[in-house]
Tab-separated table of C-alpha atoms and ligand atoms in Angstrom:
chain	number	residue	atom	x	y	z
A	1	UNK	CA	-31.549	-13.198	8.921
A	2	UNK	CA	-27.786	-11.968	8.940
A	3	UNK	CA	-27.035	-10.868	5.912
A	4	UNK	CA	-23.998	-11.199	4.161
A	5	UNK	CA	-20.944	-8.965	2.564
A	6	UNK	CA	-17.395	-9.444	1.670
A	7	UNK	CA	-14.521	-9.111	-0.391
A	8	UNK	CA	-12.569	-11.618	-2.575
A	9	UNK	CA	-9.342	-10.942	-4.036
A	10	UNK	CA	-5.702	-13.123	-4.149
A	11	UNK	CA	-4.294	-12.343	-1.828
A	12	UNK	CA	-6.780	-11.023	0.657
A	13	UNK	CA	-5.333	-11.789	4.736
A	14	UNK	CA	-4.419	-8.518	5.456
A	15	UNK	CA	-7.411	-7.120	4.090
A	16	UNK	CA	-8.795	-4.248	6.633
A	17	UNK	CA	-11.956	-4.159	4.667
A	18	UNK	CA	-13.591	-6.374	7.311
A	19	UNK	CA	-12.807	-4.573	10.533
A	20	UNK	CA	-13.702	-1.380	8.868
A	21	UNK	CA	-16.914	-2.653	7.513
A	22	UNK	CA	-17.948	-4.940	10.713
A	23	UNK	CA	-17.016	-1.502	12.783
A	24	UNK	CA	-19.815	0.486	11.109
A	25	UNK	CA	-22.684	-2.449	11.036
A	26	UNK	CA	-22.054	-2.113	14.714
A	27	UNK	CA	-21.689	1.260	15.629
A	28	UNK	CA	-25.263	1.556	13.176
A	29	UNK	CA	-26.783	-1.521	14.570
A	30	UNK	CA	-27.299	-3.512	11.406
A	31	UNK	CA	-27.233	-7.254	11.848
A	32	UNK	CA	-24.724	-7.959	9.465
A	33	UNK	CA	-21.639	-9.342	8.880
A	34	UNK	CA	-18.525	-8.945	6.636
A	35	UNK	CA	-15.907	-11.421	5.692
A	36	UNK	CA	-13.300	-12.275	3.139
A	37	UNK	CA	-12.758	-14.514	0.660
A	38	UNK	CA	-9.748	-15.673	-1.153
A	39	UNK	CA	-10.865	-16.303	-4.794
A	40	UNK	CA	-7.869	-17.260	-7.313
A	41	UNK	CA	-8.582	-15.575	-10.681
A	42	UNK	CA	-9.802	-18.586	-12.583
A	43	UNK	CA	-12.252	-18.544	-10.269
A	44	UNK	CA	-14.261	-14.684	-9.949
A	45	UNK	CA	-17.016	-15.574	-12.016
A	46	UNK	CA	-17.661	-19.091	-9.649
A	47	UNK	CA	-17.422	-16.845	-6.638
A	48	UNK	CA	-19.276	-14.386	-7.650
A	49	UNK	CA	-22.074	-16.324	-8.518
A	50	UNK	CA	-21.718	-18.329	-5.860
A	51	UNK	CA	-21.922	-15.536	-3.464
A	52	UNK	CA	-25.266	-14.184	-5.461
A	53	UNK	CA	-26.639	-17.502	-4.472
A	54	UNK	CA	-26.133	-17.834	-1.337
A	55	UNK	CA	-27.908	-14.603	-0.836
A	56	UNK	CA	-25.028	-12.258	-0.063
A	57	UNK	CA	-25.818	-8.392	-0.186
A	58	UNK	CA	-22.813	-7.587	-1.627
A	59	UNK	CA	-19.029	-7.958	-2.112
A	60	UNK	CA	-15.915	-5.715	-2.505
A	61	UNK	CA	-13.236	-6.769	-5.162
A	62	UNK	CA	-9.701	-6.505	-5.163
A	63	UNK	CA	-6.222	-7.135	-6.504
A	64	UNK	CA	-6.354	-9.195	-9.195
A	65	UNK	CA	-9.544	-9.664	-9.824
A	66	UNK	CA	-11.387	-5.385	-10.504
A	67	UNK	CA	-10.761	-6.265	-14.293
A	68	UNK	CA	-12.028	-10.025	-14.496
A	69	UNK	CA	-15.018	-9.186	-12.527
A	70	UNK	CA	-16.485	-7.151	-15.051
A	71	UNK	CA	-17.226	-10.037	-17.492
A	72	UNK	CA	-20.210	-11.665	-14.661
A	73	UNK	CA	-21.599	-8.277	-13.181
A	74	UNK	CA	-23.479	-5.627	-15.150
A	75	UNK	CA	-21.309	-2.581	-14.347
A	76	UNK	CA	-22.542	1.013	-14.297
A	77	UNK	CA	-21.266	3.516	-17.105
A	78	UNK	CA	-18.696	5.117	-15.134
A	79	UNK	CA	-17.331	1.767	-14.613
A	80	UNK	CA	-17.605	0.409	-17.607
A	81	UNK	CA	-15.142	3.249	-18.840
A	82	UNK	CA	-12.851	2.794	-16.309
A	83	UNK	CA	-12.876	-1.128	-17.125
A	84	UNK	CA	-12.990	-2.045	-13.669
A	85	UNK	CA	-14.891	-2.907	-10.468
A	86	UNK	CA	-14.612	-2.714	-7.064
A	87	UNK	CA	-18.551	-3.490	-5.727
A	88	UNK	CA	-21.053	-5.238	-6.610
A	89	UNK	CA	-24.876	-5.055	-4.863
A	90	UNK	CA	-26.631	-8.161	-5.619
A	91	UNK	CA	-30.056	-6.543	-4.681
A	92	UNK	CA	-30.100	-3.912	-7.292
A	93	UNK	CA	-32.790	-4.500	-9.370
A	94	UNK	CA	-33.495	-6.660	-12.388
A	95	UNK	CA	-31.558	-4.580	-15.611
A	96	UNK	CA	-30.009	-2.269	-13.446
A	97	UNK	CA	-26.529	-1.852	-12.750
A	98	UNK	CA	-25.191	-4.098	-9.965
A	99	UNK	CA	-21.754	-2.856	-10.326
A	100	UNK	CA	-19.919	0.047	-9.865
A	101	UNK	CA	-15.813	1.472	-9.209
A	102	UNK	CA	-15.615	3.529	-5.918
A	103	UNK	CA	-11.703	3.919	-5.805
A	104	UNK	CA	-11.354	6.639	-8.077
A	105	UNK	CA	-14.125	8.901	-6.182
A	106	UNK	CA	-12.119	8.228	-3.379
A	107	UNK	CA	-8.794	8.933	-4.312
A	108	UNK	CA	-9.882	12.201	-6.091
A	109	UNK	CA	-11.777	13.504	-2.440
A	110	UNK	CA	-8.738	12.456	-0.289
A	111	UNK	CA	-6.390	14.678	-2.898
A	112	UNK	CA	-9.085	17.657	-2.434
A	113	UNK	CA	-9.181	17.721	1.325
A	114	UNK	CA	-5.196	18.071	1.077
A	115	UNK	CA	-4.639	20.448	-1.856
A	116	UNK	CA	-7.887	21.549	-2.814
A	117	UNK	CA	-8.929	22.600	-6.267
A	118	UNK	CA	-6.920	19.691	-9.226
A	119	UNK	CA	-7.541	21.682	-12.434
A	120	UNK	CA	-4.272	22.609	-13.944
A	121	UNK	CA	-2.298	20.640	-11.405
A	122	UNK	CA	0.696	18.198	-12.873
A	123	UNK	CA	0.121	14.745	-11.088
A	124	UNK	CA	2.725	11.938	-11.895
A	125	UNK	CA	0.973	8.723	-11.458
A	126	UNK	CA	2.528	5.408	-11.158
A	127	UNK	CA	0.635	2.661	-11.966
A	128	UNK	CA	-1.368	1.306	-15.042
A	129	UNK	CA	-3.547	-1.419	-13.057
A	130	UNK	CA	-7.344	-1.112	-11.721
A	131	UNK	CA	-6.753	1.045	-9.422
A	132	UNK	CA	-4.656	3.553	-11.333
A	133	UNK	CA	-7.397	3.430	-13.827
A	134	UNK	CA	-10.101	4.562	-11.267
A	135	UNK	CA	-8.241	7.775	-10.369
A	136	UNK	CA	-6.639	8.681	-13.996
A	137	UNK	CA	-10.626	8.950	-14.933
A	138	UNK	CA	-11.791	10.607	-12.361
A	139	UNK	CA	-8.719	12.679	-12.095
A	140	UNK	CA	-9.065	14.028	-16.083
A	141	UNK	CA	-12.591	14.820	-14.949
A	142	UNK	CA	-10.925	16.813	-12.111
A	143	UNK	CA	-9.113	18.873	-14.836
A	144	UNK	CA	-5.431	17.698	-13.899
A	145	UNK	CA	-3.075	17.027	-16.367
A	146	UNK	CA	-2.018	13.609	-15.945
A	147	UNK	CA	1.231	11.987	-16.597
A	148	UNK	CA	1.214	7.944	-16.238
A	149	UNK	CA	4.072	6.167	-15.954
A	150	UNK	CA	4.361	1.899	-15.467
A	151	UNK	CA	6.501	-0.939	-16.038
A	152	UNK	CA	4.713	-2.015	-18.468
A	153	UNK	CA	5.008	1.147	-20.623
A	154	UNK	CA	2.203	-0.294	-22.782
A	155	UNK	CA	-0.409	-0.926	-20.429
A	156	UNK	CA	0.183	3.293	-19.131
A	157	UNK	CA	-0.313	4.259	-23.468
A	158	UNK	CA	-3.316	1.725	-22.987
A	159	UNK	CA	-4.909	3.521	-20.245
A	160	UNK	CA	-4.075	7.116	-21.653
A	161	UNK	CA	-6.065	5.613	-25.187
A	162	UNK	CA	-9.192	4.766	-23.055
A	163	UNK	CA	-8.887	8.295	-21.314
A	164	UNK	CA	-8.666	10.507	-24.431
A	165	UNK	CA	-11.771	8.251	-25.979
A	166	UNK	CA	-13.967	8.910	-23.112
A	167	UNK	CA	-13.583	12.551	-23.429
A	168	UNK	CA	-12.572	14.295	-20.277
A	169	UNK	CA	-10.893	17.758	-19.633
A	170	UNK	CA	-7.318	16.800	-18.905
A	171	UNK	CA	-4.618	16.285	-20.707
A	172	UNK	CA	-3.118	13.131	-20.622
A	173	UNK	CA	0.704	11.762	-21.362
A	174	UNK	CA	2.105	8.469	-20.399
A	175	UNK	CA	5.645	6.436	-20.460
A	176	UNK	CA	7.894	3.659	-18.659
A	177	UNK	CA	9.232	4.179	-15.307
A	178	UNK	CA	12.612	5.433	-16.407
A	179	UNK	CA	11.317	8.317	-17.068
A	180	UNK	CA	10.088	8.963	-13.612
A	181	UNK	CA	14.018	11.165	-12.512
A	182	UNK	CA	12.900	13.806	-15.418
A	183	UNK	CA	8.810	13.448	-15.047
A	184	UNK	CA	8.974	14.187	-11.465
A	185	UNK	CA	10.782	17.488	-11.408
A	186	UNK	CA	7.384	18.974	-12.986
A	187	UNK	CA	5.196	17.211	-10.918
A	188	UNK	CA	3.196	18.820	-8.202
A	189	UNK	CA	1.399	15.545	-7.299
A	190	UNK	CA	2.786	12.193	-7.269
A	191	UNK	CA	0.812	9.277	-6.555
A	192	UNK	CA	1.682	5.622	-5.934
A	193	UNK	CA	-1.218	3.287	-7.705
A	194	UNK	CA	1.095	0.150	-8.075
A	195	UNK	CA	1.270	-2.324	-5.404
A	196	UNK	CA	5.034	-1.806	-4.596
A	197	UNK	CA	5.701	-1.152	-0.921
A	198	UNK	CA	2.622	-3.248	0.151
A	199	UNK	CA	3.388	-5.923	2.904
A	200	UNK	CA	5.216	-7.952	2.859
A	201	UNK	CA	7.301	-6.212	0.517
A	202	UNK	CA	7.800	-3.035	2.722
A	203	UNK	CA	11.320	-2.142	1.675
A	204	UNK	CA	10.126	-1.578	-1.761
A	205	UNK	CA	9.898	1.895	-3.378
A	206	UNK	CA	9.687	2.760	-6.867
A	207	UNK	CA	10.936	6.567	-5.720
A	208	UNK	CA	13.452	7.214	-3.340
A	209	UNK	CA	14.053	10.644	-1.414
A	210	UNK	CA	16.993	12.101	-3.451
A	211	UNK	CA	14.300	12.144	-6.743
A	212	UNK	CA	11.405	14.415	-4.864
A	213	UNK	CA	11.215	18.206	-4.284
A	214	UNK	CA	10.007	19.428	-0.918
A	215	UNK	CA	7.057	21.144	-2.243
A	216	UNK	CA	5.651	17.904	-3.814
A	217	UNK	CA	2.258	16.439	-2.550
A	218	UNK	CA	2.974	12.370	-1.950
A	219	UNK	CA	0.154	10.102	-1.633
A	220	UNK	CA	0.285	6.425	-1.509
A	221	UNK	CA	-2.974	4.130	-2.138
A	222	UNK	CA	-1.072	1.154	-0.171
A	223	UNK	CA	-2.486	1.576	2.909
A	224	UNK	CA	-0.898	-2.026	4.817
A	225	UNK	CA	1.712	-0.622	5.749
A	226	UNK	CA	0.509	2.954	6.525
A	227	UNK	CA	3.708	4.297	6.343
A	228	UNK	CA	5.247	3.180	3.178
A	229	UNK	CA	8.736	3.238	2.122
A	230	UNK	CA	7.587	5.844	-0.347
A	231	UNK	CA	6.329	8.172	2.272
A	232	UNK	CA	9.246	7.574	4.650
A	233	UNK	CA	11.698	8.521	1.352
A	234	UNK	CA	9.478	11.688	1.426
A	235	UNK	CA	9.762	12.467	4.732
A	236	UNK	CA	13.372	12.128	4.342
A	237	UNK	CA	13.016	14.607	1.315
A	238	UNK	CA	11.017	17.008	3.560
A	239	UNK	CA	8.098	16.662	1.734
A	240	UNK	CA	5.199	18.359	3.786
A	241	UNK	CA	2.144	16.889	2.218
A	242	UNK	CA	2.559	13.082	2.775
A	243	UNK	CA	-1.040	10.791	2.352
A	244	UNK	CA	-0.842	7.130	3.301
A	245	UNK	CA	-3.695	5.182	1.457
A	246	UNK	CA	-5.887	4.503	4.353
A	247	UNK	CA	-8.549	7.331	3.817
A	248	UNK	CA	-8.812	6.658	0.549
A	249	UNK	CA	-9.292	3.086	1.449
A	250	UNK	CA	-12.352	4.008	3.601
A	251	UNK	CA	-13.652	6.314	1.535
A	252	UNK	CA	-14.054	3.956	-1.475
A	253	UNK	CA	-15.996	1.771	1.321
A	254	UNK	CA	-18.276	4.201	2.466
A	255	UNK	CA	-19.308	4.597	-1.370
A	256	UNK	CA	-19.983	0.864	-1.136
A	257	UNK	CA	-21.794	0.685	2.161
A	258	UNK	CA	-23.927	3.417	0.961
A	259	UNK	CA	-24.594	1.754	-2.632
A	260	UNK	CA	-25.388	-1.746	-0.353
A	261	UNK	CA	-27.438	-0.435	2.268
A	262	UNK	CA	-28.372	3.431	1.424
A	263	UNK	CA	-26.993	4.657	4.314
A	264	UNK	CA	-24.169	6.551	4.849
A	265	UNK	CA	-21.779	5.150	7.505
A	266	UNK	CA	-20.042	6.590	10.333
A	267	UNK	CA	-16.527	7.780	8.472
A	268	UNK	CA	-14.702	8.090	11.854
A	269	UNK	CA	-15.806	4.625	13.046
A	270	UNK	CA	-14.348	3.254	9.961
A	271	UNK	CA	-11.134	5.415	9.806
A	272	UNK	CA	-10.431	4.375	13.730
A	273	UNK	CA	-10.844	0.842	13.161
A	274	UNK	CA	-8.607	0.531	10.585
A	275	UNK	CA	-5.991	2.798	12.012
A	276	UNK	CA	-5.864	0.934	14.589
A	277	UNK	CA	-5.643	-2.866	13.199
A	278	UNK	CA	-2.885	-1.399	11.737
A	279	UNK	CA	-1.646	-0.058	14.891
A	280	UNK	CA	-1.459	3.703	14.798
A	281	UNK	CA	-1.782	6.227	12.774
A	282	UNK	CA	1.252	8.209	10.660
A	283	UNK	CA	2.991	11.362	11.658
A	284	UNK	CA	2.262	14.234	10.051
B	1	LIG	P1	-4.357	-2.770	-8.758
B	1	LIG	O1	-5.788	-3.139	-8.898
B	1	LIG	O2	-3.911	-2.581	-7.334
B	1	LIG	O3	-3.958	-1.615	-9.585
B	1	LIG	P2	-3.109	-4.529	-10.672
B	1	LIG	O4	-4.193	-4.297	-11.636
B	1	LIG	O5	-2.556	-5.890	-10.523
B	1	LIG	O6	-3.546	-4.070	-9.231
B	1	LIG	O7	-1.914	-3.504	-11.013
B	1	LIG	C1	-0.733	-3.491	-10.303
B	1	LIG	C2	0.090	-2.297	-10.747
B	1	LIG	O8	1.305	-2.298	-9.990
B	1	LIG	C3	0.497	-2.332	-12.204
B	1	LIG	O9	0.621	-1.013	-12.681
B	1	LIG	C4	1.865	-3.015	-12.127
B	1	LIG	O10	2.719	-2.770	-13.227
B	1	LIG	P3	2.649	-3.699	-14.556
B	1	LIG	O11	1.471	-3.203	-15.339
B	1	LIG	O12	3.942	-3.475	-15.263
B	1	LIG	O13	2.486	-5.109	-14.062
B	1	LIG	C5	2.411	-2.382	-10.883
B	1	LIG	N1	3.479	-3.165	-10.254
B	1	LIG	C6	3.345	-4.272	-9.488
B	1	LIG	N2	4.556	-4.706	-9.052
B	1	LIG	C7	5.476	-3.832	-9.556
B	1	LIG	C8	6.898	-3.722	-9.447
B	1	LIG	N3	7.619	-4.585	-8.735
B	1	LIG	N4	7.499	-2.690	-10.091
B	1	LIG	C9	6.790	-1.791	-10.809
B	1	LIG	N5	5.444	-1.842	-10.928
B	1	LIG	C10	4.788	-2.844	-10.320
């Protein structure tokens, strides 16, 4: 029988999980099929189960749900650090984990192919939500010394709290955004893990060109659109390294393919789909 995968989140239409997922069942062969779900947040825990039920393999989960999930899945240690989800395998087995946070592996491999080594290197991160927690972890286990920054200046001190407890190499600072004009003049890496600048608000930037030095690395996780207001301010700037957010977006789904099926998917299948639902790729 088909089997069954997906992703719920609120809200989830321009979700490119599907045609990036559906693209490597086919291109593999698998009979299998991948859909999404809009699930309001009252209602993860109903979905989830539901979806157990009903015999699905697996789901993704997204904005605003990576938090609440964790409360109806048993999530791995990594995860449970992080305090947030983004996959869930319903066939693990009995008293295993069945849930685990790909984003930050994913993040922390796109920023390696660009600039290589990330021990020692400043990276500004805005953001304070489940995604920025998935990279802050796995970017203090890179050895980067982290500055966090959010609108909610609490929710960054938070996050910096949890990151000092669990012990990694980095060091770790954090404040509001107004602090971003003095921040970012140290920073080597800056890295966008809010949702601002995702459609439909695509004029939105929480940076603009005039605040960024040329030799800065820029890399956005909103992939939709793939050029972001951020990374047309850098451009503007003449900022060389500019990363739009849809490798990162297939690598954290390659980590759940292979945690769903144990087999590692076609990368390039994946990457091409999704470049070109969202018609083209960016210049470099
Ligand atoms: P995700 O899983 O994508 O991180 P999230 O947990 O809802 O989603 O977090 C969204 C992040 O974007 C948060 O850091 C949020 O800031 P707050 O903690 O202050 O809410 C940030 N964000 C969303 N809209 C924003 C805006 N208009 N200006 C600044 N930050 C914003």
């Amino acid at each position: 029988m088909k089997k069954v995968y997906g992703v719920i989140g609120d809200p989830i239409e321009h979700s490119l999980s599907p045609v990036m997922h559906n693209a490597a069942f086919e291109a593999l062969g698998l009979d299998a099929i991948y859909l999404a779900f809009r699930v309001p947040l009252q209602n993860v825990g109903n979905a989830i189960r539901g979806a157990e039920s009903l015999g699905f393999g697996g789901l993704n989960v997204t904005v605003p749900l990576k938090e609440a999930a964790m409360r109806f899945v048993r999530p791995d240690e990594l995860s449970k650090r992080i305090g947030a989800i983004n996959t869930i395998n319903f066939e693990a087995p009995e008293g295993e984990p069945n849930a685990f946070n790909t984003d930050g592996i994913a993040a922390v491999r796109v920023l390696k192919e660009n600039v290589g080594s990330l021990t020692k290197k400043n990276v500004l991160m805005l953001g304070a939500g489940g995604a920025a927690k998935a990279i802050a972890f796995y970017l203090q286990n890179e050895g980067a010394r982290l500055v966090i920054l959010n609108r909610t200046a609490k929710r960054a001190k938070e996050l910096m709290e949890r990151l000092l407890s669990s012990g990694g190499a980095g060091e770790v600072a954090w404040g509001g955004l107004e602090e971003l004009p003095t921040r970012i003049k140290e920073a080597d890496i800056l890295i966008n893990a809010t949702s601002v600048g995702m459609y439909p608000n695509v004029e939105e930037t929480l940076v603009t060109a005039d605040l960024m030095h040329k030799d800065l690395v820029v890399f956005d996780v909103v992939y939709n659109p793939v050029e972001t207001r951020l990374l047309r301010e850098a451009k503007k700037a003449g900022v060389r390294h500019r990363i739009d957010g849809v490798k990162m977006l297939v690598y954290q789904g390659a980590e759940a393919f292979k945690i769903w099926t144990g087999i590692s998917p076609p990368i390039d299948v994946m990457e091409r789909a999704v470049r070109e639902r969202l018609g083209g790729g960016m210049e470099k």
